[in-house]
């Protein structure tokens, strides 16, 4: 029996629950760093930092049942120390929906979609930016900047507005207009550059006053990851603590995939779940597939992808800062990486909309058609329980997909 938990009106915790956040560690050499100081990458190796927690005291899953249905219900395993520093718009606990028509027509027993489009600002980015801005507030940071392909810029802008923190956003020129307008509506300092998200990052770093702004780039600070990992906790709880066989994730910067895998490791430590863990599968666009290239050659890092092209903004990431962590999760889980074409991606968006009532972002279409390919290639069995992640709303991408989807 699948437990479907929808999100009622939510709030931050009313009772002070003690976070078990202990310290930060370098993802490469594991050197430890104090938690109560503003920090971005690890100073030792210039790699992502990861939050570590205290597992010495027991923590029962039963304690969750009386808590609000949002990502802050996992309070002990999140890094914010004081409730008053939580900056929330009700993010998390998105529905896990059975794709019943597709199950029937494709002859599979259990295909579920975690629909992240129902988060504030319309994507899973709300989780990471809620957490990052909450910690920024707690650590006294007053200015935050971000290079973005779209959704992260809107989320940063919204949470900074709620926290009273200044925001600076830089997007590629070809980003759909709605994403640009969204960041400006929330009051961010905003600009576009010719190029991709890597060019946006370089532009922000070259600003004369760059040192005055805290960089919230993907995995270049430790806390967006902690927000994204709550997807893993939710999937486990929504399935009554019985994990799926496979999780298929659209992978650009990869924070969500890395975060879900981190959540599973933490839940094992808490004795909330038992193995085996799901196979993690990364889906990329054929026009920008550095992780697929690395995986297919057995590498532990991904090459820079020259001339990235895809209508899925979130997949147009030529160099993921967390490439080694993405690949580590794929190898450790027995998973894999697969690239899909633009035509497949659009067909997936259309199928989800017309048969399941979900207007997914192109990234959501990509994971659906990636699943179909893997099914046809016998990489996934029809009886396996599979969760695909739709990371955002198709409404925000309408400028990119309308010519394909809206037929006269």
Short mmCIF file of C-alpha atoms in Angstrom, two decimals:
data_model
loop_
_atom_site.label_atom_id
_atom_site.label_comp_id
_atom_site.label_asym_id
_atom_site.label_seq_id
_atom_site.Cartn_x
_atom_site.Cartn_y
_atom_site.Cartn_z
CA UNK A 1 0.00 0.00 0.00
CA UNK A 2 1.39 3.35 -1.00
CA UNK A 3 0.83 6.15 1.46
CA UNK A 4 0.03 9.39 -0.35
CA UNK A 5 0.64 12.41 1.85
CA UNK A 6 -0.41 15.78 0.51
CA UNK A 7 0.63 19.09 2.01
CA UNK A 8 -1.92 20.83 4.24
CA UNK A 9 -1.31 24.44 5.28
CA UNK A 10 2.11 24.35 6.85
CA UNK A 11 4.21 26.30 9.28
CA UNK A 12 7.62 26.18 10.85
CA UNK A 13 7.96 24.12 14.03
CA UNK A 14 6.30 25.79 17.02
CA UNK A 15 8.33 23.87 19.59
CA UNK A 16 12.09 24.31 19.75
CA UNK A 17 13.49 21.01 18.45
CA UNK A 18 17.23 20.64 18.77
CA UNK A 19 19.15 20.22 15.53
CA UNK A 20 21.78 17.48 15.67
CA UNK A 21 24.03 19.30 13.23
CA UNK A 22 27.58 18.82 14.53
CA UNK A 23 30.14 20.05 11.99
CA UNK A 24 31.01 20.38 8.31
CA UNK A 25 33.39 18.07 6.49
CA UNK A 26 35.22 18.27 3.18
CA UNK A 27 33.70 15.83 0.70
CA UNK A 28 37.17 14.91 -0.57
CA UNK A 29 39.59 14.68 2.37
CA UNK A 30 36.99 14.74 5.21
CA UNK A 31 38.72 17.53 7.12
CA UNK A 32 36.32 18.97 9.69
CA UNK A 33 35.17 22.58 9.95
CA UNK A 34 33.18 24.41 12.61
CA UNK A 35 29.50 24.90 11.82
CA UNK A 36 29.05 28.41 13.22
CA UNK A 37 30.90 30.46 10.64
CA UNK A 38 30.01 31.58 7.10
CA UNK A 39 31.81 29.24 4.70
CA UNK A 40 31.49 28.23 1.07
CA UNK A 41 33.73 25.53 -0.42
CA UNK A 42 36.17 23.58 1.71
CA UNK A 43 39.35 25.69 2.16
CA UNK A 44 41.50 22.53 2.10
CA UNK A 45 40.50 21.03 -1.26
CA UNK A 46 38.06 23.62 -2.65
CA UNK A 47 35.41 20.92 -2.86
CA UNK A 48 31.82 20.79 -1.55
CA UNK A 49 31.30 20.71 2.20
CA UNK A 50 28.77 18.37 3.78
CA UNK A 51 26.87 18.80 7.04
CA UNK A 52 27.41 15.99 9.55
CA UNK A 53 25.04 15.03 12.37
CA UNK A 54 25.08 13.37 15.79
CA UNK A 55 23.62 9.85 15.67
CA UNK A 56 24.48 8.84 19.24
CA UNK A 57 21.00 9.62 20.60
CA UNK A 58 18.04 7.61 19.31
CA UNK A 59 15.47 9.37 17.14
CA UNK A 60 12.10 7.77 16.46
CA UNK A 61 10.16 8.06 13.22
CA UNK A 62 7.01 8.24 15.36
CA UNK A 63 7.95 11.76 16.41
CA UNK A 64 7.20 12.96 12.88
CA UNK A 65 3.49 12.16 12.94
CA UNK A 66 2.42 15.28 14.85
CA UNK A 67 4.54 17.70 12.85
CA UNK A 68 3.57 20.00 9.94
CA UNK A 69 3.72 18.40 6.50
CA UNK A 70 6.66 20.32 5.12
CA UNK A 71 10.39 19.71 4.87
CA UNK A 72 11.01 21.13 8.35
CA UNK A 73 9.40 18.05 9.96
CA UNK A 74 12.88 16.44 9.79
CA UNK A 75 14.14 19.21 12.06
CA UNK A 76 16.78 17.23 13.96
CA UNK A 77 18.53 16.31 10.72
CA UNK A 78 18.62 19.85 9.34
CA UNK A 79 21.32 22.45 10.04
CA UNK A 80 19.34 25.50 11.24
CA UNK A 81 19.95 25.88 14.97
CA UNK A 82 17.11 28.17 16.09
CA UNK A 83 13.51 28.07 14.87
CA UNK A 84 13.32 31.84 14.60
CA UNK A 85 15.89 31.73 11.81
CA UNK A 86 13.81 29.46 9.58
CA UNK A 87 12.76 31.28 6.40
CA UNK A 88 9.85 29.28 5.03
CA UNK A 89 7.12 29.61 2.41
CA UNK A 90 5.69 26.13 3.04
CA UNK A 91 8.17 24.13 0.95
CA UNK A 92 8.31 20.37 0.86
CA UNK A 93 6.11 17.31 1.28
CA UNK A 94 5.08 17.37 -2.35
CA UNK A 95 2.82 14.53 -3.53
CA UNK A 96 4.05 11.16 -4.75
CA UNK A 97 1.61 10.37 -7.54
CA UNK A 98 1.02 6.98 -9.22
CA UNK A 99 1.10 7.36 -13.01
CA UNK A 100 -1.86 5.05 -13.50
CA UNK A 101 -2.48 5.46 -17.23
CA UNK A 102 1.20 5.01 -18.06
CA UNK A 103 1.45 1.99 -15.75
CA UNK A 104 -1.45 0.35 -17.54
CA UNK A 105 -0.38 1.12 -21.11
CA UNK A 106 3.33 0.39 -20.58
CA UNK A 107 2.61 -2.76 -18.57
CA UNK A 108 4.49 -1.81 -15.40
CA UNK A 109 3.39 -2.37 -11.84
CA UNK A 110 4.59 0.72 -9.97
CA UNK A 111 5.65 4.03 -11.51
CA UNK A 112 5.41 7.07 -9.23
CA UNK A 113 6.12 10.75 -9.84
CA UNK A 114 7.39 13.02 -7.07
CA UNK A 115 5.94 16.32 -8.28
CA UNK A 116 8.19 19.14 -7.12
CA UNK A 117 6.34 21.72 -9.22
CA UNK A 118 4.00 22.25 -6.24
CA UNK A 119 6.74 23.87 -4.16
CA UNK A 120 6.81 27.66 -3.65
CA UNK A 121 8.17 29.39 -6.79
CA UNK A 122 7.27 26.28 -8.78
CA UNK A 123 10.28 23.98 -8.37
CA UNK A 124 12.46 21.88 -6.10
CA UNK A 125 14.85 24.85 -5.85
CA UNK A 126 12.61 26.19 -3.07
CA UNK A 127 13.90 23.47 -0.73
CA UNK A 128 17.57 24.31 -1.16
CA UNK A 129 17.15 28.06 -1.12
CA UNK A 130 14.88 27.99 1.93
CA UNK A 131 17.62 26.12 3.80
CA UNK A 132 20.52 28.21 2.46
CA UNK A 133 18.84 31.52 3.23
CA UNK A 134 17.76 30.32 6.67
CA UNK A 135 21.39 29.54 7.47
CA UNK A 136 22.53 32.81 5.90
CA UNK A 137 20.17 34.65 8.22
CA UNK A 138 21.41 32.63 11.20
CA UNK A 139 25.05 33.40 10.36
CA UNK A 140 24.44 37.10 9.85
CA UNK A 141 24.92 37.17 6.06
CA UNK A 142 23.16 40.15 4.51
CA UNK A 143 23.88 39.84 0.76
CA UNK A 144 23.52 36.68 -1.39
CA UNK A 145 24.26 36.17 -5.08
CA UNK A 146 23.56 33.32 -7.46
CA UNK A 147 24.26 32.33 -11.06
CA UNK A 148 21.21 30.47 -12.34
CA UNK A 149 19.62 28.81 -15.32
CA UNK A 150 16.22 30.05 -14.08
CA UNK A 151 14.41 28.42 -11.15
CA UNK A 152 17.13 28.94 -8.54
CA UNK A 153 17.16 32.67 -9.25
CA UNK A 154 13.46 33.00 -8.55
CA UNK A 155 13.70 30.91 -5.39
CA UNK A 156 16.70 32.83 -4.05
CA UNK A 157 14.89 36.10 -4.74
CA UNK A 158 11.72 35.01 -2.94
CA UNK A 159 13.46 33.70 0.18
CA UNK A 160 15.82 36.67 0.38
CA UNK A 161 12.80 38.98 0.16
CA UNK A 162 11.14 37.11 3.04
CA UNK A 163 14.35 37.20 5.11
CA UNK A 164 15.18 40.85 4.40
CA UNK A 165 18.44 39.88 2.68
CA UNK A 166 19.70 41.52 -0.52
CA UNK A 167 19.79 39.27 -3.59
CA UNK A 168 21.78 39.43 -6.82
CA UNK A 169 20.85 37.15 -9.73
CA UNK A 170 22.61 36.48 -13.04
CA UNK A 171 21.00 34.43 -15.83
CA UNK A 172 21.89 33.50 -19.42
CA UNK A 173 20.29 35.80 -21.99
CA UNK A 174 18.33 32.95 -23.57
CA UNK A 175 16.53 32.09 -20.30
CA UNK A 176 12.73 32.24 -20.80
CA UNK A 177 11.25 35.64 -19.97
CA UNK A 178 9.14 34.45 -17.03
CA UNK A 179 12.23 33.42 -15.05
CA UNK A 180 13.77 36.86 -15.57
CA UNK A 181 10.59 38.66 -14.55
CA UNK A 182 10.19 36.45 -11.48
CA UNK A 183 13.56 37.45 -10.02
CA UNK A 184 12.84 41.12 -10.66
CA UNK A 185 9.35 40.99 -9.13
CA UNK A 186 10.92 39.85 -5.85
CA UNK A 187 13.27 42.84 -5.96
CA UNK A 188 16.61 41.21 -6.81
CA UNK A 189 19.46 43.04 -8.49
CA UNK A 190 19.30 41.31 -11.87
CA UNK A 191 21.35 40.94 -15.03
CA UNK A 192 21.79 38.61 -17.97
CA UNK A 193 24.92 37.52 -19.79
CA UNK A 194 25.59 35.91 -23.14
CA UNK A 195 26.49 32.27 -22.53
CA UNK A 196 25.54 29.60 -20.00
CA UNK A 197 25.37 29.25 -16.22
CA UNK A 198 29.16 28.89 -15.97
CA UNK A 199 29.53 32.28 -17.67
CA UNK A 200 27.05 33.73 -15.17
CA UNK A 201 29.19 32.43 -12.31
CA UNK A 202 32.32 34.05 -13.75
CA UNK A 203 30.46 37.34 -14.23
CA UNK A 204 29.44 37.47 -10.57
CA UNK A 205 32.96 36.58 -9.40
CA UNK A 206 34.43 39.42 -11.48
CA UNK A 207 32.24 42.11 -9.95
CA UNK A 208 34.21 44.82 -8.14
CA UNK A 209 32.20 44.24 -4.98
CA UNK A 210 32.07 40.41 -5.28
CA UNK A 211 33.65 39.93 -1.85
CA UNK A 212 30.67 41.67 -0.24
CA UNK A 213 28.24 39.06 -1.58
CA UNK A 214 27.92 35.47 -0.34
CA UNK A 215 27.93 32.99 -3.23
CA UNK A 216 24.95 30.59 -3.12
CA UNK A 217 26.04 28.65 -6.23
CA UNK A 218 25.22 24.95 -6.43
CA UNK A 219 27.38 23.08 -3.85
CA UNK A 220 29.65 26.09 -3.34
CA UNK A 221 27.99 26.49 0.04
CA UNK A 222 26.88 23.55 2.22
CA UNK A 223 23.21 24.17 2.90
CA UNK A 224 21.27 24.01 -0.37
CA UNK A 225 22.16 20.31 -0.30
CA UNK A 226 20.51 19.95 3.12
CA UNK A 227 17.25 21.31 1.77
CA UNK A 228 17.32 19.10 -1.30
CA UNK A 229 17.98 15.95 0.73
CA UNK A 230 14.53 16.23 2.30
CA UNK A 231 13.15 14.74 -0.94
CA UNK A 232 14.81 11.48 0.12
CA UNK A 233 13.26 11.59 3.60
CA UNK A 234 9.84 12.29 2.11
CA UNK A 235 10.02 9.49 -0.44
CA UNK A 236 10.86 7.04 2.34
CA UNK A 237 8.09 8.28 4.62
CA UNK A 238 5.48 8.44 1.84
CA UNK A 239 6.26 4.81 0.98
CA UNK A 240 5.94 3.72 4.62
CA UNK A 241 9.72 3.51 4.96
CA UNK A 242 10.06 0.94 2.17
CA UNK A 243 12.34 2.44 -0.46
CA UNK A 244 11.72 2.11 -4.19
CA UNK A 245 13.94 -0.04 -6.37
CA UNK A 246 14.94 2.85 -8.65
CA UNK A 247 14.99 6.64 -8.48
CA UNK A 248 15.37 8.55 -11.77
CA UNK A 249 16.56 12.13 -11.45
CA UNK A 250 17.13 14.91 -14.02
CA UNK A 251 20.72 15.95 -13.46
CA UNK A 252 22.31 19.31 -14.15
CA UNK A 253 24.17 20.51 -11.08
CA UNK A 254 23.12 17.31 -9.35
CA UNK A 255 22.38 18.64 -5.87
CA UNK A 256 19.06 16.84 -5.69
CA UNK A 257 20.48 13.46 -6.62
CA UNK A 258 23.41 13.88 -4.21
CA UNK A 259 21.02 15.07 -1.51
CA UNK A 260 18.62 12.14 -1.85
CA UNK A 261 21.55 9.72 -1.62
CA UNK A 262 22.82 11.58 1.47
CA UNK A 263 19.37 11.27 3.07
CA UNK A 264 19.42 7.51 2.58
CA UNK A 265 22.81 7.24 4.30
CA UNK A 266 21.50 9.29 7.22
CA UNK A 267 18.33 7.21 7.54
CA UNK A 268 20.43 4.05 7.67
CA UNK A 269 22.37 5.59 10.58
CA UNK A 270 19.07 6.42 12.30
CA UNK A 271 17.74 2.87 11.74
CA UNK A 272 14.75 4.38 9.93
CA UNK A 273 15.30 2.23 6.83
CA UNK A 274 17.08 -0.96 5.82
CA UNK A 275 18.80 -1.83 2.57
CA UNK A 276 19.07 -2.42 -0.25
CA UNK A 277 19.07 1.20 -1.38
CA UNK A 278 17.56 2.30 -4.71
CA UNK A 279 19.58 2.42 -7.89
CA UNK A 280 20.14 6.09 -8.66
CA UNK A 281 19.82 6.99 -12.34
CA UNK A 282 20.87 10.38 -13.71
CA UNK A 283 19.11 11.68 -16.81
CA UNK A 284 20.72 14.39 -18.93
CA UNK A 285 20.01 16.08 -22.24
CA UNK A 286 21.82 14.76 -25.30
CA UNK A 287 23.01 18.32 -25.95
CA UNK A 288 24.63 18.61 -22.51
CA UNK A 289 25.62 15.25 -21.02
CA UNK A 290 28.95 15.49 -19.15
CA UNK A 291 27.86 13.07 -16.41
CA UNK A 292 26.74 10.49 -18.98
CA UNK A 293 30.06 10.85 -20.78
CA UNK A 294 31.99 10.38 -17.53
CA UNK A 295 29.89 7.41 -16.39
CA UNK A 296 30.18 5.62 -19.73
CA UNK A 297 33.98 5.85 -19.46
CA UNK A 298 34.16 4.87 -15.78
CA UNK A 299 35.55 8.24 -14.70
CA UNK A 300 35.25 9.88 -11.28
CA UNK A 301 34.94 13.38 -12.70
CA UNK A 302 33.12 14.85 -15.69
CA UNK A 303 34.70 16.78 -18.56
CA UNK A 304 33.54 20.31 -19.39
CA UNK A 305 30.82 20.11 -22.05
CA UNK A 306 31.49 22.53 -24.88
CA UNK A 307 28.50 24.32 -26.44
CA UNK A 308 25.68 22.99 -24.23
CA UNK A 309 22.27 23.04 -25.90
CA UNK A 310 18.89 22.00 -24.50
CA UNK A 311 15.50 23.58 -23.90
CA UNK A 312 15.61 22.19 -20.34
CA UNK A 313 17.32 25.09 -18.58
CA UNK A 314 18.14 23.03 -15.50
CA UNK A 315 20.05 20.49 -17.60
CA UNK A 316 22.15 23.09 -19.41
CA UNK A 317 25.05 22.78 -16.94
CA UNK A 318 28.36 22.17 -18.77
CA UNK A 319 30.38 21.57 -15.59
CA UNK A 320 28.79 20.38 -12.35
CA UNK A 321 30.84 21.42 -9.32
CA UNK A 322 29.67 18.24 -7.58
CA UNK A 323 30.46 15.92 -10.50
CA UNK A 324 32.47 13.48 -8.39
CA UNK A 325 29.67 13.23 -5.81
CA UNK A 326 27.06 12.56 -8.51
CA UNK A 327 29.20 9.80 -10.00
CA UNK A 328 29.94 8.39 -6.54
CA UNK A 329 26.19 7.97 -5.91
CA UNK A 330 25.66 6.34 -9.31
CA UNK A 331 28.48 3.85 -8.82
CA UNK A 332 27.68 3.08 -5.18
CA UNK A 333 24.00 2.45 -5.89
CA UNK A 334 24.54 0.30 -8.98
CA UNK A 335 22.85 3.00 -11.03
CA UNK A 336 23.69 4.60 -14.34
CA UNK A 337 23.42 7.73 -16.47
CA UNK A 338 21.46 8.22 -19.68
CA UNK A 339 20.99 11.07 -22.18
CA UNK A 340 17.67 11.76 -23.92
CA UNK A 341 16.95 13.83 -27.01
CA UNK A 342 14.94 17.05 -27.14
CA UNK A 343 12.23 15.20 -29.06
CA UNK A 344 11.96 12.55 -26.34
CA UNK A 345 11.88 15.24 -23.65
CA UNK A 346 9.00 17.09 -25.31
CA UNK A 347 7.11 13.86 -25.91
CA UNK A 348 7.43 13.13 -22.18
CA UNK A 349 6.05 16.56 -21.25
CA UNK A 350 3.10 16.01 -23.59
CA UNK A 351 2.41 12.51 -22.26
CA UNK A 352 2.45 13.61 -18.62
CA UNK A 353 0.13 16.53 -19.39
CA UNK A 354 -2.41 14.74 -21.57
CA UNK A 355 -2.57 11.39 -19.78
CA UNK A 356 -1.68 12.17 -16.17
CA UNK A 357 -2.67 15.84 -15.74
CA UNK A 358 0.84 16.91 -14.75
CA UNK A 359 2.32 19.87 -16.64
CA UNK A 360 5.95 19.02 -16.03
CA UNK A 361 9.06 20.98 -16.83
CA UNK A 362 11.13 19.55 -19.71
CA UNK A 363 13.31 17.90 -17.04
CA UNK A 364 10.24 15.92 -15.94
CA UNK A 365 9.57 14.86 -19.51
CA UNK A 366 13.20 13.77 -19.76
CA UNK A 367 13.03 11.42 -16.77
CA UNK A 368 9.79 9.83 -17.96
CA UNK A 369 11.23 9.04 -21.38
CA UNK A 370 14.51 7.97 -19.80
CA UNK A 371 12.48 5.43 -17.83
CA UNK A 372 10.81 4.22 -21.02
CA UNK A 373 14.18 3.72 -22.72
CA UNK A 374 15.59 1.83 -19.74
CA UNK A 375 12.48 -0.34 -19.64
CA UNK A 376 12.84 -1.17 -23.34
CA UNK A 377 16.55 -1.93 -22.88
CA UNK A 378 15.81 -4.26 -19.92
CA UNK A 379 17.79 -2.04 -17.53
CA UNK A 380 14.64 -1.78 -15.39
CA UNK A 381 12.15 -4.61 -14.87
CA UNK A 382 8.40 -3.94 -15.27
CA UNK A 383 7.69 -5.14 -11.71
CA UNK A 384 10.17 -2.78 -10.03
CA UNK A 385 8.93 0.18 -8.04
CA UNK A 386 10.30 3.30 -9.70
CA UNK A 387 10.12 6.95 -8.63
CA UNK A 388 10.75 9.66 -11.19
CA UNK A 389 11.28 13.26 -10.07
CA UNK A 390 9.62 16.16 -11.86
CA UNK A 391 11.71 19.06 -10.62
CA UNK A 392 9.58 21.98 -11.79
CA UNK A 393 6.49 23.44 -13.40
CA UNK A 394 5.94 23.43 -17.14
CA UNK A 395 4.13 26.75 -16.86
CA UNK A 396 7.46 28.50 -16.39
CA UNK A 397 8.82 26.87 -19.55
CA UNK A 398 5.83 27.59 -21.78
CA UNK A 399 7.92 29.94 -23.92
CA UNK A 400 10.22 26.99 -24.70
CA UNK A 401 7.61 24.32 -25.36
CA UNK A 402 4.48 26.06 -26.66
CA UNK A 403 5.21 25.50 -30.36
CA UNK A 404 5.38 21.75 -29.79
CA UNK A 405 2.55 21.35 -27.29
CA UNK A 406 -0.08 23.83 -28.45
CA UNK A 407 -1.43 22.59 -31.78
CA UNK A 408 -4.08 24.51 -33.70
#
